[in-house]
Tab-separated table of N, CA and C and ligand atoms in Angstrom:
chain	number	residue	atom	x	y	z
U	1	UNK	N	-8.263	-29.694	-11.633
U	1	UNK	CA	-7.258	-28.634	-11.603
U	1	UNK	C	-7.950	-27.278	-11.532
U	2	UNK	N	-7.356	-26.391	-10.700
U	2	UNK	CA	-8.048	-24.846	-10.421
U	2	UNK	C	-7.942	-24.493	-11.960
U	3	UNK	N	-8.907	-23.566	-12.432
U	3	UNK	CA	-8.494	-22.760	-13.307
U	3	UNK	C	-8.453	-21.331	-13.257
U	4	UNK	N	-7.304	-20.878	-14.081
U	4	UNK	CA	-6.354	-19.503	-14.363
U	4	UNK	C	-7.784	-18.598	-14.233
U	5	UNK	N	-7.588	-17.818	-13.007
U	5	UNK	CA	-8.312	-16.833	-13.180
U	5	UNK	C	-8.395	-15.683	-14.443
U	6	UNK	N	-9.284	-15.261	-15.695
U	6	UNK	CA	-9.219	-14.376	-16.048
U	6	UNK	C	-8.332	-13.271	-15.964
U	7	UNK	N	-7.429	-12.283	-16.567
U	7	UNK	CA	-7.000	-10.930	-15.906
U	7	UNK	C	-7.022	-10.427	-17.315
U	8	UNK	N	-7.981	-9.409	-16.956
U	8	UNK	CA	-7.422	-8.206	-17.831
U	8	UNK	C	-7.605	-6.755	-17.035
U	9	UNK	N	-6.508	-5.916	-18.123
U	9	UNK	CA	-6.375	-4.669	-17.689
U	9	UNK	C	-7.266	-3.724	-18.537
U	10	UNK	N	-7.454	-2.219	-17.743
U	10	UNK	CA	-8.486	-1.233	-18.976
U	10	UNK	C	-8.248	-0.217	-18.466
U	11	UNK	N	-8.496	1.123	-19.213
U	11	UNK	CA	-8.392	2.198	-18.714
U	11	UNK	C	-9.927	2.960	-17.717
U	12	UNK	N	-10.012	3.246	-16.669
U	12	UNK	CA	-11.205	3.740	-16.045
U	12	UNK	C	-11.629	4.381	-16.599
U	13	UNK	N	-13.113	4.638	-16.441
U	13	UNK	CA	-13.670	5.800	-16.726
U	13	UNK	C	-14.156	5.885	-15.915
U	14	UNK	N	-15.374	7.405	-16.046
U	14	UNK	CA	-16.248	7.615	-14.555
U	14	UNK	C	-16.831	7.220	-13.993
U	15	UNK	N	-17.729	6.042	-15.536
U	15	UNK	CA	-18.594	5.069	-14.993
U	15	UNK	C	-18.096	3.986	-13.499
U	16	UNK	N	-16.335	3.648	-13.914
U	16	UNK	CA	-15.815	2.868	-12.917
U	16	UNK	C	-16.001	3.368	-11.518
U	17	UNK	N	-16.269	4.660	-11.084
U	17	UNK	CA	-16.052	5.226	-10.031
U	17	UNK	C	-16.741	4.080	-9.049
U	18	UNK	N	-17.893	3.841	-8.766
U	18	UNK	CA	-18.376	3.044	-7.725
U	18	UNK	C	-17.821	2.317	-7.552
U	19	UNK	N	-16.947	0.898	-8.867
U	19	UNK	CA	-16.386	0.206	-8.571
U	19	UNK	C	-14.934	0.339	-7.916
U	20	UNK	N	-14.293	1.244	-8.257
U	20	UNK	CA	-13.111	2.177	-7.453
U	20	UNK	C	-12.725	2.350	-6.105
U	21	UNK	N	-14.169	2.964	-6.101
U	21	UNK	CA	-14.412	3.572	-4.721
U	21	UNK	C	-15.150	2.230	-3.405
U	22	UNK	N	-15.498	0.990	-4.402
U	22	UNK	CA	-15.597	0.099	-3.248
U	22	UNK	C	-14.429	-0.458	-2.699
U	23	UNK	N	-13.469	-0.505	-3.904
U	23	UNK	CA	-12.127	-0.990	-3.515
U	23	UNK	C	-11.705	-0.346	-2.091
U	24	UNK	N	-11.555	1.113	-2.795
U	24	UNK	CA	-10.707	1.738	-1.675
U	24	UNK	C	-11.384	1.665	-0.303
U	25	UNK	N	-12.865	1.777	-0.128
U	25	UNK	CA	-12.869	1.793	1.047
U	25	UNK	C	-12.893	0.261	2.322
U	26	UNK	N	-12.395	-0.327	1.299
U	26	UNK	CA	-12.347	-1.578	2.223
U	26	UNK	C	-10.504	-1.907	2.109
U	27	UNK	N	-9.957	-1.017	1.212
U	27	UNK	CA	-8.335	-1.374	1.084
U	27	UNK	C	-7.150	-0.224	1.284
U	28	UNK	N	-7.554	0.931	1.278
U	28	UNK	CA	-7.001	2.569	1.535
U	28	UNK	C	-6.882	2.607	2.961
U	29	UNK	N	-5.834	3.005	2.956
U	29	UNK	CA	-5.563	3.755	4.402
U	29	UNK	C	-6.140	5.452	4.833
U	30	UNK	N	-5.740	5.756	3.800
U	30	UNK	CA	-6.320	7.625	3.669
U	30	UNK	C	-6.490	7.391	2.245
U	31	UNK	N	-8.246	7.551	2.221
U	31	UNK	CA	-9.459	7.272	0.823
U	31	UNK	C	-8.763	9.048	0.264
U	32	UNK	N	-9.117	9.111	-0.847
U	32	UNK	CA	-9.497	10.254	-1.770
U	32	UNK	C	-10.738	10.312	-1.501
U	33	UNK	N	-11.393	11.625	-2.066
U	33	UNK	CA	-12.788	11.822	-2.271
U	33	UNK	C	-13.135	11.866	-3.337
U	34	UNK	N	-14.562	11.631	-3.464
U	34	UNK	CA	-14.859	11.591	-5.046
U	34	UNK	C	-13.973	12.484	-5.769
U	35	UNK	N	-14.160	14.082	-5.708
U	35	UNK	CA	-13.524	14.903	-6.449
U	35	UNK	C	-12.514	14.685	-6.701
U	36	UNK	N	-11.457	14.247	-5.946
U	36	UNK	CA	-9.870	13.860	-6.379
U	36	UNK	C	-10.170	12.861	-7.282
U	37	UNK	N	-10.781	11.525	-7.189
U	37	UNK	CA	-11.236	10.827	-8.235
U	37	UNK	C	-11.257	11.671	-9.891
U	38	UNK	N	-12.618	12.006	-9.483
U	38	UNK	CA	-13.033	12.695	-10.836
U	38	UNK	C	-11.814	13.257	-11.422
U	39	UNK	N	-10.972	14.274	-10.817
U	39	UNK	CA	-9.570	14.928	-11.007
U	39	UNK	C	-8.645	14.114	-11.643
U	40	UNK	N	-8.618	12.828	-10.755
U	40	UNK	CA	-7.668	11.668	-11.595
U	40	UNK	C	-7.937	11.326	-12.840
U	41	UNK	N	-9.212	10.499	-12.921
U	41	UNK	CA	-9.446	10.325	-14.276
U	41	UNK	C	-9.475	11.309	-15.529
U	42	UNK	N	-9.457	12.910	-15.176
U	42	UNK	CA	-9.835	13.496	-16.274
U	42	UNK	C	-7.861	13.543	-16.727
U	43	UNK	N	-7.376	13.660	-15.602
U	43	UNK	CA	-5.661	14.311	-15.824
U	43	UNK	C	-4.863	13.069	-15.698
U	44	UNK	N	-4.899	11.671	-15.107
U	44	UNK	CA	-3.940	10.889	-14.968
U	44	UNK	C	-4.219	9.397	-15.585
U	45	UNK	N	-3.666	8.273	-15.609
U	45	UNK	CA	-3.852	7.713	-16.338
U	45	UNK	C	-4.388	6.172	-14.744
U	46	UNK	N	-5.755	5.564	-15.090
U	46	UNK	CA	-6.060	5.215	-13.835
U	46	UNK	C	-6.343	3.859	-14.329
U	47	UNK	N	-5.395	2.805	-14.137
U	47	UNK	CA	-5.380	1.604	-14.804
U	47	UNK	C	-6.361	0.532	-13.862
U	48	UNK	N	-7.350	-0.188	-14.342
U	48	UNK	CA	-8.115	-1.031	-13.240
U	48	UNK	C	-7.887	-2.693	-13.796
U	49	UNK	N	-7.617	-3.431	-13.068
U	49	UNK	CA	-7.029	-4.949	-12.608
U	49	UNK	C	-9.016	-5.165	-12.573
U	50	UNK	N	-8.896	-6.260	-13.859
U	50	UNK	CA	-10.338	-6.771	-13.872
U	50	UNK	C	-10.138	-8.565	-13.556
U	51	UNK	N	-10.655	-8.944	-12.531
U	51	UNK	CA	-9.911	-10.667	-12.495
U	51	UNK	C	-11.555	-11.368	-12.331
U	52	UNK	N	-11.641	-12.190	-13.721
U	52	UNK	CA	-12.833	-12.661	-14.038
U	52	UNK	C	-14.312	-12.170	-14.164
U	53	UNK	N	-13.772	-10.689	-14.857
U	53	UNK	CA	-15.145	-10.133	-14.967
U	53	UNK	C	-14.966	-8.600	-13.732
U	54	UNK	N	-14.871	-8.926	-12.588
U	54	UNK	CA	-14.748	-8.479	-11.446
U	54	UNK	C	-13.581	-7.034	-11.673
U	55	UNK	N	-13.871	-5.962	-11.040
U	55	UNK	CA	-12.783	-4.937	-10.316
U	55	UNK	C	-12.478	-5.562	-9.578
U	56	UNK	N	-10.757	-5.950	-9.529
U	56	UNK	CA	-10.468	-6.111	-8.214
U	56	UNK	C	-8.451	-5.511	-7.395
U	57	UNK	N	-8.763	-4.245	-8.531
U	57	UNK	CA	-7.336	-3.014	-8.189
U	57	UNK	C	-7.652	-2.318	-8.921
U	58	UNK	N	-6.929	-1.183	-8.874
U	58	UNK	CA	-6.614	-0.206	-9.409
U	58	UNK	C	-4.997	0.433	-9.386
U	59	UNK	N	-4.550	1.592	-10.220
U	59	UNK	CA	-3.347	1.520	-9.953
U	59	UNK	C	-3.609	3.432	-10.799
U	60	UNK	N	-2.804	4.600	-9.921
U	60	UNK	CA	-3.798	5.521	-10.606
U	60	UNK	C	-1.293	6.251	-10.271
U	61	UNK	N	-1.476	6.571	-12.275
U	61	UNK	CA	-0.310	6.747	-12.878
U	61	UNK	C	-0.318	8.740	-13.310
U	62	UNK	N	0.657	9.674	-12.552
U	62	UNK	CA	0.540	10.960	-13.311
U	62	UNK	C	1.847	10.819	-14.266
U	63	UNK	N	2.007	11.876	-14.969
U	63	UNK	CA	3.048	11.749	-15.967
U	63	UNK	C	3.121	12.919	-16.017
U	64	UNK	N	4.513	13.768	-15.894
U	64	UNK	CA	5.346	14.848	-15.952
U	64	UNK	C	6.584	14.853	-16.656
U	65	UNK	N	6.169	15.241	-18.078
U	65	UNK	CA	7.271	14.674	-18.962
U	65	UNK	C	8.425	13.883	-19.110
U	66	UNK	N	9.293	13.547	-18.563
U	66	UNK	CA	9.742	11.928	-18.871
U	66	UNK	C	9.539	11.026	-17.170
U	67	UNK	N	9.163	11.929	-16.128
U	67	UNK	CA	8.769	11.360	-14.820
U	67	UNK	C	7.753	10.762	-15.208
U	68	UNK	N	7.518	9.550	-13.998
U	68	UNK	CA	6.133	8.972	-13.544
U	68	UNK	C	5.519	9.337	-12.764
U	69	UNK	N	4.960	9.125	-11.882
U	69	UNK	CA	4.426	9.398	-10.370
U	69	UNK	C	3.198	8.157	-9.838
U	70	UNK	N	3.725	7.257	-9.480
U	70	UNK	CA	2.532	5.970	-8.981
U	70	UNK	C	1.882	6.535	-7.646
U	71	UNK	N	0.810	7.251	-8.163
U	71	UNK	CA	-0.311	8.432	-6.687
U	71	UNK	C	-0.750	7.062	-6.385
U	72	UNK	N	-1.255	6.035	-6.106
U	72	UNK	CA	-2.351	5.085	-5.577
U	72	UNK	C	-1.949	4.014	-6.041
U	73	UNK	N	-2.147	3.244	-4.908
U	73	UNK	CA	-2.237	1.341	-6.103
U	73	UNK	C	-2.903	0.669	-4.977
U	74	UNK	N	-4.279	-0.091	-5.563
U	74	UNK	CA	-4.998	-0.850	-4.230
U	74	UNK	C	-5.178	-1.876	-5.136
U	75	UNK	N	-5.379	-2.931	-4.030
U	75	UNK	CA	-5.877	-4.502	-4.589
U	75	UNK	C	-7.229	-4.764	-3.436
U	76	UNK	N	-8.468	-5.210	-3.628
U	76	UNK	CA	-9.484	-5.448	-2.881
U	76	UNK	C	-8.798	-6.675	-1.945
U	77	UNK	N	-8.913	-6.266	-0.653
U	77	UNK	CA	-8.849	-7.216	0.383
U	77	UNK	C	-8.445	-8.362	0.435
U	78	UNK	N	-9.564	-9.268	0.024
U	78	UNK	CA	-10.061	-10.538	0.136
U	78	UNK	C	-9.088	-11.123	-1.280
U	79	UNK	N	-8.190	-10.278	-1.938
U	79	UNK	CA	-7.977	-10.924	-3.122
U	79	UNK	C	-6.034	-10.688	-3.244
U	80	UNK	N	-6.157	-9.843	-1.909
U	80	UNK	CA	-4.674	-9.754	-1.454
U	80	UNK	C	-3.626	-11.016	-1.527
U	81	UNK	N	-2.214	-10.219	-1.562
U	81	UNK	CA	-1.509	-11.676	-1.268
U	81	UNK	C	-1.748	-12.671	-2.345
U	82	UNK	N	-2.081	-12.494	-3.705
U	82	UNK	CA	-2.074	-13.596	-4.871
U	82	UNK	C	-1.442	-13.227	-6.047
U	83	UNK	N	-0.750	-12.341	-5.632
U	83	UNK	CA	-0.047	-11.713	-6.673
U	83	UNK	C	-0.637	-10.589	-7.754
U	84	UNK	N	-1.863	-10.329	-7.515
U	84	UNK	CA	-2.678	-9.173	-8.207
U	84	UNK	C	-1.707	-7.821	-8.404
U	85	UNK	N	-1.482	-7.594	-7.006
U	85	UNK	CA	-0.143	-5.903	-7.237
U	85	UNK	C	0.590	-5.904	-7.902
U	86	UNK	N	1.323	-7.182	-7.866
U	86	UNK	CA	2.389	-7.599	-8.543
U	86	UNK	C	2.269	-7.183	-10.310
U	87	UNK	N	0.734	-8.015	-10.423
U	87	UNK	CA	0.689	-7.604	-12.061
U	87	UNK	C	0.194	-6.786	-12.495
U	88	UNK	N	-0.390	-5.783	-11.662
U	88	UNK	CA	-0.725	-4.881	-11.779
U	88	UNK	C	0.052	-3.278	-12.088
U	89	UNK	N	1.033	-3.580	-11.078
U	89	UNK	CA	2.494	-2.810	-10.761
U	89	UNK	C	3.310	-2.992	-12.265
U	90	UNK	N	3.496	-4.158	-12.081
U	90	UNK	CA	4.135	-4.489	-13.727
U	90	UNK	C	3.611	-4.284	-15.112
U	91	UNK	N	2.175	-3.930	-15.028
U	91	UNK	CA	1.531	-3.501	-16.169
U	91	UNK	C	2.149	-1.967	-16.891
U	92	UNK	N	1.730	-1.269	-15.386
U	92	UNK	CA	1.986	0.141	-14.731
U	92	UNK	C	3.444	0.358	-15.485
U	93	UNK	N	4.356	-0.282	-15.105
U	93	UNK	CA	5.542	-0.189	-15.657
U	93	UNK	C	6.036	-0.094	-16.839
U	94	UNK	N	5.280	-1.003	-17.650
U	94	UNK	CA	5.505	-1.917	-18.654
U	94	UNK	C	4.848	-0.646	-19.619
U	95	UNK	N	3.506	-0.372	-19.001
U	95	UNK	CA	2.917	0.723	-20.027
U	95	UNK	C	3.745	2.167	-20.379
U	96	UNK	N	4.381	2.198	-18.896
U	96	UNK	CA	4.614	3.990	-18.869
U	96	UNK	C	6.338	4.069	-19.220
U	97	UNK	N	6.905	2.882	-19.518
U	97	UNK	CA	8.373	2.516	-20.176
U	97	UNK	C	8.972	3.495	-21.522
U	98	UNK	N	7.760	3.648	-21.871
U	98	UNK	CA	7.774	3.878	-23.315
U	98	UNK	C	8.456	5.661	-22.861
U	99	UNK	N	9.441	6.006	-23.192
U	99	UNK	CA	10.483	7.581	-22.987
U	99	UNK	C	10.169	8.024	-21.493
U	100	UNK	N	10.001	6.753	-20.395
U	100	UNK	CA	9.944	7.773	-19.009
U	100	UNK	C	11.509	7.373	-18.352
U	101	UNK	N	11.914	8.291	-17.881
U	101	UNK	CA	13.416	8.121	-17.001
U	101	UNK	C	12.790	7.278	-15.640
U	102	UNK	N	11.621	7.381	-14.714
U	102	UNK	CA	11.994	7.135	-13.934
U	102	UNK	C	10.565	7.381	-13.326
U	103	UNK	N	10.033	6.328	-12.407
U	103	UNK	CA	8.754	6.260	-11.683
U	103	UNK	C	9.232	6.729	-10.196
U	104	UNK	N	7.928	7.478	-9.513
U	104	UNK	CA	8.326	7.719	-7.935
U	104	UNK	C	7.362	7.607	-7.862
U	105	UNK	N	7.319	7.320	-5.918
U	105	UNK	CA	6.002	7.348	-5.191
U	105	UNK	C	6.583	7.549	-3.902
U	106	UNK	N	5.289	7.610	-3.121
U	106	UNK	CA	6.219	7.582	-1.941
U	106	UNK	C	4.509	6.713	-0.987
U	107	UNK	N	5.285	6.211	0.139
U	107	UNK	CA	4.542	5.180	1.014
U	107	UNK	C	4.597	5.416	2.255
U	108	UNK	N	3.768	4.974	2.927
U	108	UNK	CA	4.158	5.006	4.674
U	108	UNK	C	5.415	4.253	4.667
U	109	UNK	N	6.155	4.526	5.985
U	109	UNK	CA	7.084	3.671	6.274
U	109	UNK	C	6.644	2.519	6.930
U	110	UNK	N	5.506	2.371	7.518
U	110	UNK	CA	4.952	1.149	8.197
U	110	UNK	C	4.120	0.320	7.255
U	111	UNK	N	4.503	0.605	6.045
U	111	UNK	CA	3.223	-0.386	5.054
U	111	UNK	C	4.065	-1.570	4.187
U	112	UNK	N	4.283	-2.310	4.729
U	112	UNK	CA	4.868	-3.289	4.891
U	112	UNK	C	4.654	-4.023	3.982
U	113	UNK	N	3.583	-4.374	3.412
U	113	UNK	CA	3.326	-5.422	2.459
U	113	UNK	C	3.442	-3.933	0.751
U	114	UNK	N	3.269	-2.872	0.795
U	114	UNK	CA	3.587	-2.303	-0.135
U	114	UNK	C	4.799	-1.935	-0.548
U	115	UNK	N	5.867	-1.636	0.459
U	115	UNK	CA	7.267	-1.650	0.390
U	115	UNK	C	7.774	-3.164	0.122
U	116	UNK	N	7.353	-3.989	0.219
U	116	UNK	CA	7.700	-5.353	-0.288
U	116	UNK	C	7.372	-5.290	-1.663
U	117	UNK	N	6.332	-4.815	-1.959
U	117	UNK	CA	5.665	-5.197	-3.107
U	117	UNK	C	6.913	-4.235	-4.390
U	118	UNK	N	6.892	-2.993	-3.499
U	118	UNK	CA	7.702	-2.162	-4.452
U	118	UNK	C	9.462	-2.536	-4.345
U	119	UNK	N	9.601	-3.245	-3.707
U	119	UNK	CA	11.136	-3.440	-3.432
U	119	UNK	C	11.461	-5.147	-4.687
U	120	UNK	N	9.972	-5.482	-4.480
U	120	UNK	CA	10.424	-7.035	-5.876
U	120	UNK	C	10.403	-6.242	-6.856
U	121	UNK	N	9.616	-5.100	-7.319
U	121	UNK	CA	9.816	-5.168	-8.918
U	121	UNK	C	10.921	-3.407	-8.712
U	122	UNK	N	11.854	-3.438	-7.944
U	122	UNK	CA	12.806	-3.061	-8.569
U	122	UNK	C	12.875	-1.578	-7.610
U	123	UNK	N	12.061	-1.024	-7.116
U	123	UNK	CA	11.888	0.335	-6.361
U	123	UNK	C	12.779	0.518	-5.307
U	124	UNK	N	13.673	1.590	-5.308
U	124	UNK	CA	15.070	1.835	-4.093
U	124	UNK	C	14.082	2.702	-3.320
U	125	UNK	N	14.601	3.077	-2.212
U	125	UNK	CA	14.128	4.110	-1.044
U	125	UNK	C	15.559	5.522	-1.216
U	126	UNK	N	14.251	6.253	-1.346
U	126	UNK	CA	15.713	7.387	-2.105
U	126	UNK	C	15.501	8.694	-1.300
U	127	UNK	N	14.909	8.362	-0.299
U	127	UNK	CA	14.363	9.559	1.086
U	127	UNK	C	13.172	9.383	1.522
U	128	UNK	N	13.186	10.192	2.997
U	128	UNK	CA	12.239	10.147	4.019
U	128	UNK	C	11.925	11.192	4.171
U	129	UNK	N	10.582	11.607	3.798
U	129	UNK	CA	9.539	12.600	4.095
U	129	UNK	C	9.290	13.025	5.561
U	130	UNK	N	9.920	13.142	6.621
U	130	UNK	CA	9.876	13.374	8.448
U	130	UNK	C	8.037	13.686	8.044
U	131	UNK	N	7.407	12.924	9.126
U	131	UNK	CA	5.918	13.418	9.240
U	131	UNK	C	4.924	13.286	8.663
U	132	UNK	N	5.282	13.034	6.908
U	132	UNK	CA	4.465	13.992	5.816
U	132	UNK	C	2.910	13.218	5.949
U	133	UNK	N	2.992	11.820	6.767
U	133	UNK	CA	1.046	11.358	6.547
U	133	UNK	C	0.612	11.363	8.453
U	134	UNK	N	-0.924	11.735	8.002
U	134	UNK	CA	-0.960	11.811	9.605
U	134	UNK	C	-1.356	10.143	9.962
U	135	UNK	N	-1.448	9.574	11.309
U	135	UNK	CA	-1.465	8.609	11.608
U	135	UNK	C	-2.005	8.634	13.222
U	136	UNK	N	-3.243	8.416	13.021
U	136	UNK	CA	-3.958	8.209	14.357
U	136	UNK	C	-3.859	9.821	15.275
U	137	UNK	N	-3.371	10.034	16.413
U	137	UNK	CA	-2.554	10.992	16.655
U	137	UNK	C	-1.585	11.940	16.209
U	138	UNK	N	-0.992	10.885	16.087
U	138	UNK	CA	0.909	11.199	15.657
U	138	UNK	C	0.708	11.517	14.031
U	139	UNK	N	2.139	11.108	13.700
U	139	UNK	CA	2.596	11.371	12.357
U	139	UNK	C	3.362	9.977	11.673
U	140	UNK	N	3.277	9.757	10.391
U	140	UNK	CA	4.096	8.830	10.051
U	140	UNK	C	4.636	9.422	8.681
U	141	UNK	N	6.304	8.800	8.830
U	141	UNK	CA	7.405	9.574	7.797
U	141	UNK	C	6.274	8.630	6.467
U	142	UNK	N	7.431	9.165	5.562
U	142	UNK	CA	6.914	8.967	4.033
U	142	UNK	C	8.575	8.106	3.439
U	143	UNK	N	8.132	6.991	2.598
U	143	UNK	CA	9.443	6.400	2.125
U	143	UNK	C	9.143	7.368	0.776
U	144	UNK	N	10.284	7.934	0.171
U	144	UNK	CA	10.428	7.987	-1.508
U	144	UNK	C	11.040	7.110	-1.527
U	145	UNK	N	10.078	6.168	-2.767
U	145	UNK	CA	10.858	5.734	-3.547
U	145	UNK	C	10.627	5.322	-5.261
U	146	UNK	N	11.961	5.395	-5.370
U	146	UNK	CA	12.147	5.406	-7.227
U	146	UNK	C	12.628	4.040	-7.821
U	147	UNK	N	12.216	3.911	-9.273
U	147	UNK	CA	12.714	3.033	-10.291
U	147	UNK	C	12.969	3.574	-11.522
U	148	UNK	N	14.157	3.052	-11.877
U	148	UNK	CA	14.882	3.689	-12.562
U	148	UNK	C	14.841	2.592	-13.839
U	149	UNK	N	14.105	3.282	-14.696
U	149	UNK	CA	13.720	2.757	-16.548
U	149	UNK	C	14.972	2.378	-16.992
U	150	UNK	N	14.838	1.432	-17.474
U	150	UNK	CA	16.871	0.994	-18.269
U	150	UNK	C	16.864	1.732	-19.565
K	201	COA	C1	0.034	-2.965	-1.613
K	201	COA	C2	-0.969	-3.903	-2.298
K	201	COA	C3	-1.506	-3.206	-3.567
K	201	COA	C4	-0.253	-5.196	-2.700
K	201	COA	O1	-1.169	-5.997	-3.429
K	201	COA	P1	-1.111	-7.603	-3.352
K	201	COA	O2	-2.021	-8.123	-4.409
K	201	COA	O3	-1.346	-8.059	-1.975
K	201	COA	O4	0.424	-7.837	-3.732
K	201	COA	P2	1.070	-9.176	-4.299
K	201	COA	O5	0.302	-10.360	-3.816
K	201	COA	O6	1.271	-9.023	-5.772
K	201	COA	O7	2.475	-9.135	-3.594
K	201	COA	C5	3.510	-8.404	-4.187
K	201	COA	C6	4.772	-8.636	-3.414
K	201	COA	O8	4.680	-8.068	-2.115
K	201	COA	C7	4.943	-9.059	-1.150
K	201	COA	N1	3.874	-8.982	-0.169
K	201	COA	C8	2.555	-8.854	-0.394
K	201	COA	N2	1.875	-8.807	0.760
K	201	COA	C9	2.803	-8.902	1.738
K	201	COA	C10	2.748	-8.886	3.149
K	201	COA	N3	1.576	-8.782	3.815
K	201	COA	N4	3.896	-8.974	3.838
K	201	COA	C11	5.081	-9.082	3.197
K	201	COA	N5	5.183	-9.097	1.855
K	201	COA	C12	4.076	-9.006	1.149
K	201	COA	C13	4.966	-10.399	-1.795
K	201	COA	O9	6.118	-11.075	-1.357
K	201	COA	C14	5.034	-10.121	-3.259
K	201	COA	O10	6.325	-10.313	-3.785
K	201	COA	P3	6.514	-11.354	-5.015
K	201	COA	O11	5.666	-10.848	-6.143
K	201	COA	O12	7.966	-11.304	-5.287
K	201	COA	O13	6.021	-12.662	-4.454
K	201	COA	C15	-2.118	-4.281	-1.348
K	201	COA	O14	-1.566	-4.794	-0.149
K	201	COA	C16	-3.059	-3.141	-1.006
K	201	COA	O15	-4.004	-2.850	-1.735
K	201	COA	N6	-2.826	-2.462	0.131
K	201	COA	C17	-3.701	-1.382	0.595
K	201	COA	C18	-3.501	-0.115	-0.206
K	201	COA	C19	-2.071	0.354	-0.112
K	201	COA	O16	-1.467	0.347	0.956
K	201	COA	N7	-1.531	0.794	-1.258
K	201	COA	C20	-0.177	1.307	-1.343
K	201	COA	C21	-0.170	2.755	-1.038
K	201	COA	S1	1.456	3.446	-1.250
């Protein structure tokens, strides 16, 4: 019988950065730079998905008094598709529950497996950003969308 991969969750620190930053550049569409990094960790709350030892997500949370704001959520590649976002997302939730009205983010409209991801655990589409990410040439709209804390 397979056995249960390990999962635990932790809060980053700076030390994590390399491990972070390998994620993203094999799983980001438009990377941050270090400095936004550094920025995150000192001001937001940057939760990392450890599965058997291993980095293998991140999920990076701001907080504006009873708002959320989900800025980032990556899962490494190769480890996609197993439900990692899923519990990762739900951690995210689960942690920032405690007096928040209400999480937002906003996504490409063409990111398909993240609008899935955010539409199972509960996220409406509550407007379209016309333009707001660039995309090759062109432009691609922005979904908002929100979940609403019971
Ligand atoms: C978005 C992302 C974090 C999802 O992580 P993941 O580990 O693949 O997600 P999961 O396996 O937990 O899937 C979560 C849900 O999304 C759905 N889903 C995942 N990948 C999908 C795909 N390619 N197509 C359709 N649905 C998909 C699954 O049905 C699943 O729903 P369920 O939990 O009810 O079964 C991951 O794809 C990623 O890192 N993408 C690159 C970075 C990114 O785009 N981040 C979002 C920026 S807004």
């Amino acid at each position: 019988m397979a056995q249960q991969p390990a999962i635990r969750f932790r809060q980053a620190a700076v030390d994590d950065l390399a491990a972070i930053l390998a994620i993203q550049d094999q799983a980001a569409a438009a990377p941050w730079s270090g400095r936004q990094w550094r920025d995150s960790l000192e001001s937001h709350s940057v939760t990392l998905l450890d599965v058997n030892g291993t980095v293998a997500g991140y999920a990076v949370v701001a907080s504006v008094l009873d708002e959320r704001e989900l800025l980032n959520i990556a899962v490494m590649p190769a480890q996609q598709g197993q439900g990692l976002g899923g519990i990762l997302l739900d951690r995210c939730l689960a942690k920032d529950g405690t007096g928040a009205v209400r999480m937002l983010l906003e996504v490409r409209s063409g990111n398909q497996s993240a609008i899935a991801l955010y539409r199972s655990r509960g996220f409406v589409k509550a407007g379209i950003r016309k333009g707001y990410y660039p995309a090759g040439a062109g432009r691609e709209d922005a979904w908002v969308m929100v979940y609403e804390f019971q």
